[in-house]
Amino acid sequence: MSTAYRSALLVAPSLLIFSGLFIAPTLYFLLVSFWRFESYELIREFNLGNYREVARDYVALGIYTLFIATIVSLSAVTLGFIYAYIARFKAGRFGSIMLFVALISLFGGYLMKVYAWRTILGTEGIINNALLGLGIVSEPVTWLLYNPPSVVLTLTNFLFPFAMLPIAASMRGIHDSELESARDLGAPFTAILFDHVIPRCKTGITTGFALCFLIACGDWVTPVLVGGRMTMLGNLIAAQFGEFLNWPLGAAMSFSLLATAFLVVLTFSQVMRVFDWR
Amino acid sequence: MRYGRCGLVRARLFGTMDRRGFLVASSSALLLGAAGGMRSAKAATTVTLVGWEGYDKPLEAYLKANSITLDPTYIGDSNQIISKLTSGGVGRVDLVTPNVTYVPLLVKLNTLAAVDESKVPNLKNVHPFFLGNPSIRIDGKLYAVPYVWGGVPMMYDPGAIAEPQSWSDVLKPEYKGKVSMLDNLNNIQLAARVVTDAKVPTRLTHQQLKDAVDFLIKVKGQTRVLATSYGDMADALARGEAVITFNGWEVVVKKAADKGKKVAYTYPKEGTFGWMDCYCVVRDAPNNDVAHALANEALSEPVQLKAGEGELLGILNTDAIKKLPAAARALYPYDDLEGFSKKVGFFPVAPLKAEGDIASFDDWKKEYLRFKNA
């Protein structure tokens, strides 16, 4: 058996699973996005009506969703970078424990984190109890919850490990002696950071940003539970697939969001190229 | 109807769906589709049900005693029943439990079988008020066996405000940020009662529909958060975050009381809408006789008592109503159903296709999306 044939045979199961569980459904929904739903009937006629509707009615909401997702992703990447840096270069033998703690937080579950923040920020939460106990306020503060910042906070907390772990993986390739040499040669911290560490972590940072951004873009549970009246495009997509059963419009919204999200990720990766010359 | 282990998760959704509900419904839809091919290989006593979670619970003893296995697909909205039946469910599904307002639509779509009344003797025990609902009988044939019911009142905190009189009271400046509103398409009916002169709030012209949704957007501006379930609503009232609501359910009084808060409800002067979920036999049901037997059993006194006492649903068996414990009986206006009927309408949903200037159900959904997007 030739090497090429053996390789193809080994890859085949993964390729089959990936095609069956991801590519085929994606292509199907892409096709559905060009159909229409009328009176509980899926009309299989090719048309661009759903995309026209998205362009006409949901551009503002789409931009708002991308804006929120960008803030969340940048926050998660920044915090993730700091955390990974401390774990790699400052925490010594506790670095592995720090990574393990961040990793284990993924097992807490998504909804549990959302509800935890709802409890923390709510009128009967820890913050309000502390403020009341210290006599700083006379009645619970209501603006902590049910607004866009609480959505950003909750999503950042949830997505933090997704941003941190790829960056931490990139930093493993940086040897201590490289930084020590730079310091010995008189390089200030900022120069070491921008000229050496960040360029070496570019892949990890981009991967972390992409993971966070794509998840945040499509999220619809967090706005419902902690966002108050706030709506993101994901909420409308969920409604189309759920209560309204309008899969074609829901699919068109999804692919429009996906396409613009890829553009943002692409832009971010291009921006990261400014570190190339260093 | 679901009444979750952790309290009132989603008692009556009327068109909204939480994340779990969405996942359950979508997985069930996939399973239903996958199981379709295997249906003929199953035992004859496996009955397929598409309906609200929790409705099968009071039937458990009967199912066990008669060796009937229930194969349920739980829904988050009556719309999903239409979707299931029109996408291959007819001929595979035995029973569905839609809101009575969807029954005419289901009949029009040729998805339901007429009920053989001789096989449902317990119908005689149903209170005439519910049997008189025009949507259950079409062209003289019975298509729906009423099971449970409820209204959509306005909830309020009597310790904080006087009894509201109108749905438009939620727009009062002093209630800014203190309004709880359920995210529900049928709110359009409530708004239509306030801002239009439509005689039937589900038959709106396009302009009336737009006006109603404009009103809802104003109400949305008064809220801090849209409730995703009546449990959420009860919590908001109990915590004092809301003092008045747009949409509601009689049971919210009990749920708030469990949290130590006294809450009351009223049917505003404009009136409201009600719901009555029914057992309907699907056309070409594989187990037609067993489906009839289950619909009949759902009306029996023990099952109705379990639904009224255990699940806190409004029941309609006259003997069971008399035996309800005081607390469960106090939740619904059992003693004044005539007065209830004057304030509450059970209107069939908007027409499937536009009729002249009357907006279709698809138009309603599009307009409601505008509310969600606002």
XYZ file of C-alpha atoms in Angstrom:
652
model
C 0.000 0.000 0.000
C 1.456 3.325 -1.024
C 2.005 6.025 1.588
C -0.409 8.388 -0.146
C -3.117 5.723 -0.247
C -2.575 4.855 3.414
C -2.734 8.525 4.403
C -5.953 9.001 2.479
C -7.429 5.948 4.165
C -6.474 7.244 7.596
C -7.956 10.660 6.939
C -11.139 9.294 5.387
C -13.106 8.642 8.628
C -12.480 12.170 9.925
C -13.323 13.618 6.543
C -16.537 11.625 6.385
C -17.608 12.696 9.866
C -16.702 16.324 9.183
C -18.540 16.297 5.866
C -21.618 14.606 7.262
C -21.903 16.595 10.449
C -20.683 20.003 9.330
C -20.250 20.577 5.618
C -23.464 18.873 4.452
C -25.772 20.646 6.987
C -24.060 23.961 6.272
C -24.569 23.550 2.540
C -28.166 22.513 3.117
C -28.886 25.622 5.162
C -27.125 27.741 2.558
C -29.550 26.311 0.024
C -32.502 26.858 2.371
C -31.522 30.509 2.739
C -32.501 31.016 -0.910
C -35.930 29.462 -0.452
C -38.894 31.039 1.282
C -41.395 30.092 3.952
C -45.000 30.959 3.475
C -48.103 29.804 5.308
C -46.222 26.970 6.991
C -44.866 25.788 3.684
C -41.272 25.735 2.518
C -41.331 27.057 -1.036
C -38.316 25.652 -2.851
C -37.878 28.454 -5.356
C -34.540 30.184 -5.652
C -34.762 33.850 -4.721
C -32.722 36.507 -2.955
C -35.672 37.871 -0.971
C -34.334 36.781 2.412
C -30.975 38.453 1.832
C -32.747 41.599 0.630
C -34.787 41.584 3.823
C -31.647 41.194 5.919
C -29.996 44.089 4.074
C -33.097 46.257 4.445
C -34.124 45.602 8.046
C -31.261 44.125 10.034
C -28.049 45.899 9.066
C -28.113 48.166 12.129
C -28.690 45.228 14.441
C -25.944 43.301 12.670
C -23.451 46.123 13.163
C -24.440 46.414 16.826
C -23.922 42.653 17.249
C -20.475 42.852 15.637
C -19.617 45.822 17.850
C -20.542 43.982 21.037
C -18.708 40.849 19.864
C -15.603 42.926 19.078
C -15.543 44.499 22.539
C -16.033 41.103 24.160
C -13.307 39.476 22.064
C -10.784 42.272 22.600
C -11.465 42.191 26.342
C -11.107 38.413 26.494
C -7.909 38.470 24.414
C -6.366 41.262 26.515
C -7.175 39.539 29.782
C -6.176 36.191 28.330
C -2.827 37.584 27.218
C -2.080 39.088 30.620
C -3.082 35.880 32.387
C -1.052 33.699 30.029
C 1.962 36.014 30.355
C 1.868 35.840 34.148
C 1.392 32.074 34.065
C 4.285 31.592 31.642
C 6.868 34.079 32.843
C 6.010 35.218 36.357
C 4.232 32.457 38.245
C 7.056 29.919 38.160
C 5.845 26.449 39.073
C 2.365 27.829 39.776
C 1.994 28.643 36.078
C 0.675 25.176 35.282
C -1.826 25.442 38.119
C -3.015 28.785 36.738
C -3.598 27.209 33.329
C -5.353 24.255 34.908
C -7.653 26.562 36.883
C -8.562 28.471 33.712
C -9.141 25.242 31.851
C -11.286 23.756 34.567
C -13.556 26.807 34.488
C -14.723 25.534 31.095
C -16.328 22.610 32.860
C -18.562 24.935 34.864
C -21.027 25.177 32.019
C -22.169 28.135 30.043
C -25.590 28.655 31.579
C -24.193 28.302 35.069
C -21.868 31.243 34.413
C -24.661 33.369 32.986
C -26.879 32.672 35.978
C -23.959 33.269 38.339
C -23.467 36.752 36.896
C -27.193 37.345 37.085
C -26.990 36.553 40.773
C -23.852 38.593 41.358
C -25.161 41.696 39.587
C -28.811 41.405 40.640
C -30.578 43.513 43.236
C -30.157 40.718 45.770
C -26.617 39.866 44.633
C -23.265 40.009 46.349
C -22.397 43.488 45.075
C -25.641 45.033 46.194
C -25.505 43.269 49.542
C -21.979 44.597 50.061
C -22.955 48.125 49.066
C -25.967 48.022 51.375
C -23.967 46.444 54.193
C -21.290 49.127 53.973
C -23.937 51.818 53.910
C -22.751 53.141 50.549
C -26.267 52.941 49.109
C -29.628 52.976 50.854
C -31.408 50.779 48.330
C -30.178 48.200 45.793
C -28.521 49.537 42.665
C -30.429 48.368 39.601
C -28.144 49.528 36.799
C -25.636 46.726 37.326
C -27.800 44.245 35.450
C -29.964 44.127 32.321
C -27.827 46.296 30.070
C -25.139 45.854 27.394
C -22.175 46.124 29.829
C -23.514 43.168 31.816
C -23.657 41.161 28.563
C -20.061 42.145 27.751
C -18.937 41.208 31.268
C -20.687 37.830 31.216
C -19.488 36.885 27.746
C -15.937 38.009 28.513
C -15.916 35.802 31.581
C -17.235 32.842 29.607
C -14.880 33.325 26.659
C -11.752 34.090 28.654
C -10.361 30.507 28.510
C -10.993 30.354 24.752
C -8.783 33.409 24.308
C -6.184 32.538 26.917
C -5.406 28.921 26.008
C -4.193 29.498 22.396
C -2.088 32.439 23.592
C -0.625 30.330 26.397
C 0.186 27.632 23.834
C 2.024 30.214 21.705
C 3.986 31.478 24.690
C 5.279 28.003 25.444
C 7.514 28.429 22.393
C 9.226 31.487 23.854
C 12.262 30.553 25.883
C 13.106 32.459 29.061
C 16.620 33.081 27.758
C 15.226 35.125 24.846
C 13.615 37.611 27.219
C 16.624 37.585 29.530
C 18.895 38.384 26.591
C 16.666 41.264 25.550
C 16.697 42.632 29.079
C 20.475 42.203 29.321
C 20.802 44.230 26.138
C 18.804 47.005 27.753
C 15.434 46.556 26.086
C 12.600 48.079 28.106
C 9.533 45.991 28.962
C 7.388 47.581 26.237
C 9.998 46.810 23.594
C 10.231 43.192 24.738
C 6.476 42.939 24.720
C 5.786 44.556 21.351
C 8.947 43.510 19.513
C 9.216 39.982 20.757
C 6.396 38.472 22.793
C 3.387 39.675 20.815
C 4.881 38.856 17.399
C 5.684 35.360 18.660
C 2.107 34.978 19.965
C 0.428 36.388 16.867
C -1.107 33.077 15.854
C -2.423 32.419 19.342
C -3.856 35.917 19.659
C -5.570 35.688 16.278
C -6.928 32.229 17.051
C -8.194 33.378 20.451
C -9.835 36.433 18.952
C -11.489 34.394 16.198
C -12.841 31.818 18.640
C -14.248 34.468 20.973
C -15.620 36.622 18.195
C -17.467 33.849 16.396
C -19.011 32.558 19.617
C -19.992 36.046 20.812
C -21.520 36.939 17.443
C -23.902 34.016 17.499
C -24.811 34.164 21.163
C -28.433 34.802 22.025
C -28.877 33.369 25.510
C -26.737 35.919 27.342
C -28.653 38.956 26.008
C -31.925 37.299 27.024
C -30.789 36.489 30.546
C -28.667 39.487 31.496
C -29.204 41.988 28.691
C -32.669 43.200 29.623
C -34.290 44.616 26.512
C -31.096 44.247 24.547
C -31.314 42.307 21.286
C -28.498 40.822 19.239
C -28.892 39.291 15.803
C -28.624 35.845 17.375
C -31.914 36.473 19.170
C -33.717 37.022 15.894
C -32.034 34.012 14.297
C -33.147 31.861 17.222
C -36.696 33.201 16.863
C -36.757 32.313 13.170
C -35.707 28.743 13.853
C -37.916 28.481 16.929
C -41.174 30.309 17.329
C -41.547 31.594 13.756
C -40.259 28.458 11.985
C -38.975 30.614 9.139
C -35.807 28.663 8.436
C -35.015 30.416 5.133
C -34.896 33.866 6.727
C -33.071 32.486 9.766
C -30.508 30.836 7.470
C -30.053 34.053 5.476
C -29.466 35.987 8.706
C -26.983 33.341 9.860
C -24.951 33.333 6.649
C -24.936 37.122 6.468
C -23.635 37.251 10.031
C -21.118 34.506 9.336
C -19.781 36.291 6.253
C -19.353 39.623 8.038
C -17.842 37.883 11.056
C -15.236 36.267 8.818
C -14.472 39.697 7.380
C -13.873 41.077 10.867
C -11.626 38.144 11.778
C -9.738 38.605 8.517
C -9.325 42.310 9.266
C -8.049 41.493 12.751
C -5.495 39.060 11.356
C -4.364 41.752 8.893
C -4.054 44.262 11.725
C -1.890 41.785 13.595
C 0.508 41.870 10.656
C 1.778 45.247 11.889
C 3.895 43.166 14.234
C 5.528 41.353 11.328
C 8.206 43.957 10.632
C 9.420 43.830 14.178
C -47.332 23.152 29.362
C -44.306 22.711 31.454
C -43.908 23.150 35.127
C -40.286 22.548 35.745
C -38.609 20.947 38.649
C -36.954 24.220 39.528
C -40.214 26.091 39.777
C -42.149 27.744 37.064
C -39.803 27.404 34.137
C -42.280 28.057 31.388
C -45.831 27.452 32.232
C -47.481 28.753 29.128
C -45.374 30.161 26.367
C -47.803 31.347 23.725
C -45.089 31.658 21.179
C -41.849 32.094 23.025
C -39.239 29.560 23.719
C -36.363 29.363 26.151
C -33.008 27.873 25.167
C -33.757 24.522 26.758
C -37.147 24.420 25.094
C -35.552 25.149 21.756
C -33.009 22.383 22.218
C -35.627 19.874 23.370
C -37.945 20.760 20.520
C -35.257 20.666 17.851
C -33.760 17.405 19.124
C -37.204 15.920 19.380
C -37.953 17.043 15.834
C -34.851 15.258 14.614
C -35.675 12.175 16.661
C -39.230 12.207 15.396
C -37.994 12.342 11.844
C -35.471 9.581 12.450
C -37.997 7.445 14.282
C -40.546 7.857 11.552
C -39.162 5.017 9.498
C -39.187 2.677 12.449
C -42.703 3.445 13.512
C -44.300 0.424 11.891
C -41.930 -1.904 13.715
C -43.070 -0.666 17.129
C -45.781 -2.198 19.255
C -49.335 -1.066 18.551
C -49.610 0.513 22.006
C -46.855 3.027 21.448
C -48.660 6.312 21.062
C -46.896 9.277 19.530
C -47.721 12.607 21.091
C -46.634 16.085 20.071
C -47.555 18.494 22.813
C -46.746 20.431 25.941
C -44.432 18.892 28.476
C -46.223 17.928 31.660
C -49.570 17.158 30.082
C -48.692 13.470 29.957
C -47.767 13.370 33.632
C -51.316 13.064 35.032
C -51.867 10.195 32.578
C -48.950 8.113 33.846
C -51.022 5.730 35.971
C -53.445 5.065 33.125
C -50.613 4.493 30.656
C -48.971 2.005 32.983
C -52.192 0.151 33.771
C -52.963 -0.228 30.073
C -49.409 -0.992 28.904
C -49.336 2.067 26.691
C -45.976 3.583 25.929
C -45.989 7.255 25.148
C -43.517 8.578 22.617
C -43.662 12.320 23.269
C -42.207 15.251 21.387
C -42.411 18.352 23.542
C -43.120 21.729 22.052
C -42.515 25.324 23.071
C -45.319 26.707 20.983
C -48.452 25.462 19.223
C -46.854 26.600 15.950
C -44.526 23.655 16.212
C -47.449 21.247 16.042
C -48.360 22.723 12.668
C -44.778 22.415 11.533
C -44.549 18.763 12.618
C -47.815 17.745 11.047
C -47.278 19.547 7.770
C -43.780 18.130 7.365
C -44.590 14.428 7.450
C -46.218 14.021 10.868
C -49.648 13.078 9.512
C -49.856 9.305 9.448
C -47.149 8.978 12.078
C -48.300 11.115 15.001
C -51.348 10.035 17.010
C -52.125 12.940 19.288
C -51.368 16.642 19.553
C -52.252 19.173 22.256
C -52.628 22.569 20.555
C -54.205 25.666 21.949
C -57.819 25.778 20.808
C -57.081 28.950 18.849
C -54.932 26.879 16.464
C -57.526 24.166 15.887
C -59.330 25.849 12.946
C -55.957 26.366 11.266
C -54.980 22.729 11.824
C -58.312 21.603 10.386
C -57.861 23.878 7.392
C -54.473 22.306 6.800
C -56.182 18.898 6.824
C -54.054 17.547 9.650
C -56.688 16.538 12.208
C -59.255 13.746 12.302
C -62.761 14.365 13.538
C -63.185 12.984 17.035
C -65.518 10.002 17.374
C -67.560 11.323 20.290
C -68.850 7.861 21.163
C -65.283 6.992 22.149
C -64.965 9.984 24.461
C -67.822 9.515 26.954
C -66.123 11.751 29.517
C -67.041 14.733 27.358
C -70.323 14.758 29.266
C -68.450 15.864 32.384
C -66.950 18.918 30.727
C -68.315 22.260 31.839
C -70.576 23.644 29.081
C -68.598 26.872 28.984
C -65.645 25.032 27.459
C -67.645 22.714 25.236
C -69.310 25.780 23.766
C -66.044 27.088 22.339
C -66.749 27.483 18.606
C -63.207 26.518 17.576
C -63.465 22.910 18.736
C -66.359 22.049 16.417
C -66.064 22.807 12.716
C -68.840 22.023 10.233
C -70.615 20.089 12.975
C -67.659 17.792 13.656
C -65.677 17.790 16.891
C -61.939 18.148 16.297
C -60.636 18.968 19.762
C -61.190 17.519 23.212
C -60.654 20.373 25.696
C -58.184 19.506 28.440
C -56.975 22.541 30.426
C -57.350 26.308 30.232
C -56.292 29.661 31.601
C -56.482 33.379 30.984
C -53.985 36.133 30.357
C -54.551 38.704 33.083
C -52.531 41.726 34.097
C -50.504 41.041 37.247
C -49.756 43.784 39.735
C -48.291 44.387 43.150
C -51.196 45.515 45.369
C -48.737 46.723 47.987
C -47.225 49.200 45.547
C -50.022 50.326 43.225
C -53.798 50.485 43.025
C -55.597 47.964 40.848
C -54.892 48.868 37.207
C -57.863 49.354 34.919
C -56.378 49.275 31.451
C -53.553 47.589 29.574
C -52.370 51.096 28.690
C -51.698 51.773 32.391
C -48.278 50.233 31.836
C -47.339 53.392 29.934
C -47.775 55.641 32.969
C -44.522 57.515 33.623
C -44.392 56.378 37.248
C -44.120 52.750 36.078
C -41.083 53.386 33.878
C -38.666 50.523 34.488
C -41.191 48.733 36.690
C -43.074 46.898 33.966
C -42.604 43.209 33.272
C -43.584 42.103 29.797
C -43.592 38.583 28.426
C -41.929 38.241 25.026
C -44.920 36.776 23.229
C -46.424 37.264 19.794
C -49.956 37.137 21.170
C -49.307 40.414 22.981
C -50.414 41.890 19.663
C -53.951 40.840 20.590
C -53.752 42.791 23.836
C -52.336 45.853 22.127
C -54.996 45.641 19.420
C -57.668 45.857 22.097
C -56.172 49.132 23.286
C -55.267 50.941 20.083
C -57.685 49.596 17.471
C -61.405 49.188 17.129
C -61.082 45.673 15.731
C -63.950 43.506 16.913
C -61.824 40.373 16.718
C -58.248 41.123 17.832
C -56.815 38.419 15.614
C -58.386 39.832 12.467
C -56.492 43.060 12.038
C -55.925 45.172 8.988
C -52.309 45.856 8.110
C -52.606 49.345 9.584
C -54.175 48.040 12.791
C -51.431 45.453 13.054
C -48.800 48.148 12.660
C -50.496 50.345 15.269
C -50.665 47.442 17.706
C -46.968 46.665 17.302
C -46.095 50.369 17.638
C -47.924 50.256 20.968
C -45.982 47.167 22.029
C -42.726 48.943 21.207
C -43.782 51.765 23.530
C -44.510 49.228 26.267
C -41.115 47.654 25.657
C -39.617 51.050 26.371
C -41.191 50.953 29.819
C -39.562 47.656 30.759
C -36.094 46.923 32.029
C -36.210 43.338 30.910
C -38.454 41.140 28.826
C -39.599 38.104 30.779
C -38.792 34.834 29.057
C -41.248 32.879 31.174
C -43.945 33.385 33.765
C -41.408 32.181 36.322
C -39.258 35.164 35.397
C -42.283 37.392 35.757
C -43.089 36.002 39.208
C -39.468 36.515 40.253
C -39.462 40.127 39.055
C -42.665 40.852 40.978
C -41.382 39.069 44.076
C -38.143 41.062 44.047
C -40.014 44.322 43.600
C -38.364 44.918 40.219
C -41.800 44.993 38.608
C -45.095 46.291 39.954
C -47.264 45.773 36.887
C -47.161 43.412 33.921
C -48.176 43.198 30.294
C -49.426 39.638 29.761
C -49.689 37.252 32.713
C -51.031 33.994 34.073
C -53.230 33.399 37.086
C -50.671 31.011 38.588
C -48.112 33.817 38.916
C -50.032 34.755 42.102
C -49.131 31.381 43.608
C -45.541 31.483 42.431
C -44.992 34.952 43.866
C -46.710 33.887 47.122
C -44.242 30.992 47.371
C -41.525 33.650 47.388
C -43.297 35.611 50.098
C -44.818 38.262 47.857
C -48.492 39.096 47.565
C -49.416 39.622 43.925
C -52.866 40.074 42.435
C -54.320 39.941 38.957
C -57.027 41.717 37.051
C -58.613 41.435 33.625
C -58.330 45.013 32.286
C -61.366 46.795 30.903
C -60.353 46.205 27.278
C -60.478 42.466 27.903
C -57.868 39.838 27.171
C -57.384 36.510 25.493
C -57.524 33.042 26.948
C -56.059 29.698 26.052
C -57.492 26.216 26.199
C -55.235 23.339 25.256
C -56.942 20.322 23.749
C -56.226 16.743 22.834
C -56.659 16.323 19.089
C -56.432 13.089 17.128
C -54.254 13.409 14.061
C -55.577 12.366 10.666
C -54.534 8.787 9.790
C -53.226 8.273 13.328
C -51.615 4.822 13.544
C -53.320 4.240 16.912
C -56.607 5.991 16.463
C -58.506 4.024 19.147
C -55.812 4.395 21.786
C -55.542 8.092 20.943
C -59.278 8.442 21.563
C -58.947 6.490 24.812
C -56.203 8.825 26.034
C -58.201 11.917 25.118
C -61.115 10.435 27.041
C -58.950 9.600 30.044
C -57.583 13.146 30.096
C -61.088 14.256 30.997
C -61.531 11.748 33.809
C -61.878 13.057 37.315
C -58.575 11.674 38.696
C -56.538 12.982 35.782
C -58.217 16.380 35.882
C -57.620 16.596 39.628
C -53.952 15.834 39.102
C -53.765 18.512 36.395
C -55.506 21.072 38.588
C -53.763 20.319 41.849
C -50.381 19.017 40.774
C -49.770 21.055 37.653
C -51.865 24.104 38.710
C -53.723 24.141 35.399
C -57.282 25.324 34.941
C -59.433 22.200 34.631
C -62.869 21.644 33.149
C -64.356 18.436 34.575
C -67.238 19.698 36.707
C -66.878 16.957 39.340
C -63.130 17.477 39.593
C -63.551 21.238 39.947
C -65.769 20.669 43.013
C -63.130 18.466 44.619
C -60.196 20.798 44.006
C -58.427 21.962 47.177
C -59.211 25.587 48.031
C -55.751 26.870 47.109
C -55.832 25.414 43.587
C -59.463 26.403 43.148
C -58.727 30.003 44.092
C -56.287 30.386 41.223
C -58.938 30.480 38.512
C -62.406 32.071 38.363
C -64.211 28.718 38.466
C -67.215 30.278 40.177
C -67.692 33.035 37.656
C -67.008 31.518 34.275
C -69.750 33.633 32.753
C -68.081 36.802 33.975
C -64.760 35.386 32.764
C -66.212 34.820 29.294
C -67.183 38.481 29.027
C -63.608 39.615 29.570
C -61.669 36.841 27.891
C -61.803 35.789 24.245
C -60.514 32.582 22.678
C -59.967 33.899 19.175
C -58.635 31.723 16.366
C -55.202 32.849 15.228
C -54.886 35.245 12.298
C -55.753 33.762 8.893
C -53.240 31.591 7.098
C -53.305 33.881 4.072
C -54.239 37.544 3.892
C -57.969 38.028 3.351
C -58.374 41.352 1.611
C -56.848 43.894 3.946
C -56.871 41.481 6.881
C -53.291 40.610 7.771
C -52.164 36.987 7.639
C -50.386 35.100 10.392
C -47.143 35.511 8.437
C -47.730 39.291 8.547
C -48.110 39.044 12.316
C -44.806 37.251 12.618
C -43.036 39.829 10.449
C -44.458 42.681 12.495
C -43.561 40.988 15.755
C -40.019 40.686 14.499
C -40.064 44.476 14.212
C -40.953 44.590 17.912
C -38.083 42.258 18.751
C -35.719 44.346 16.649
C -36.844 47.640 18.241
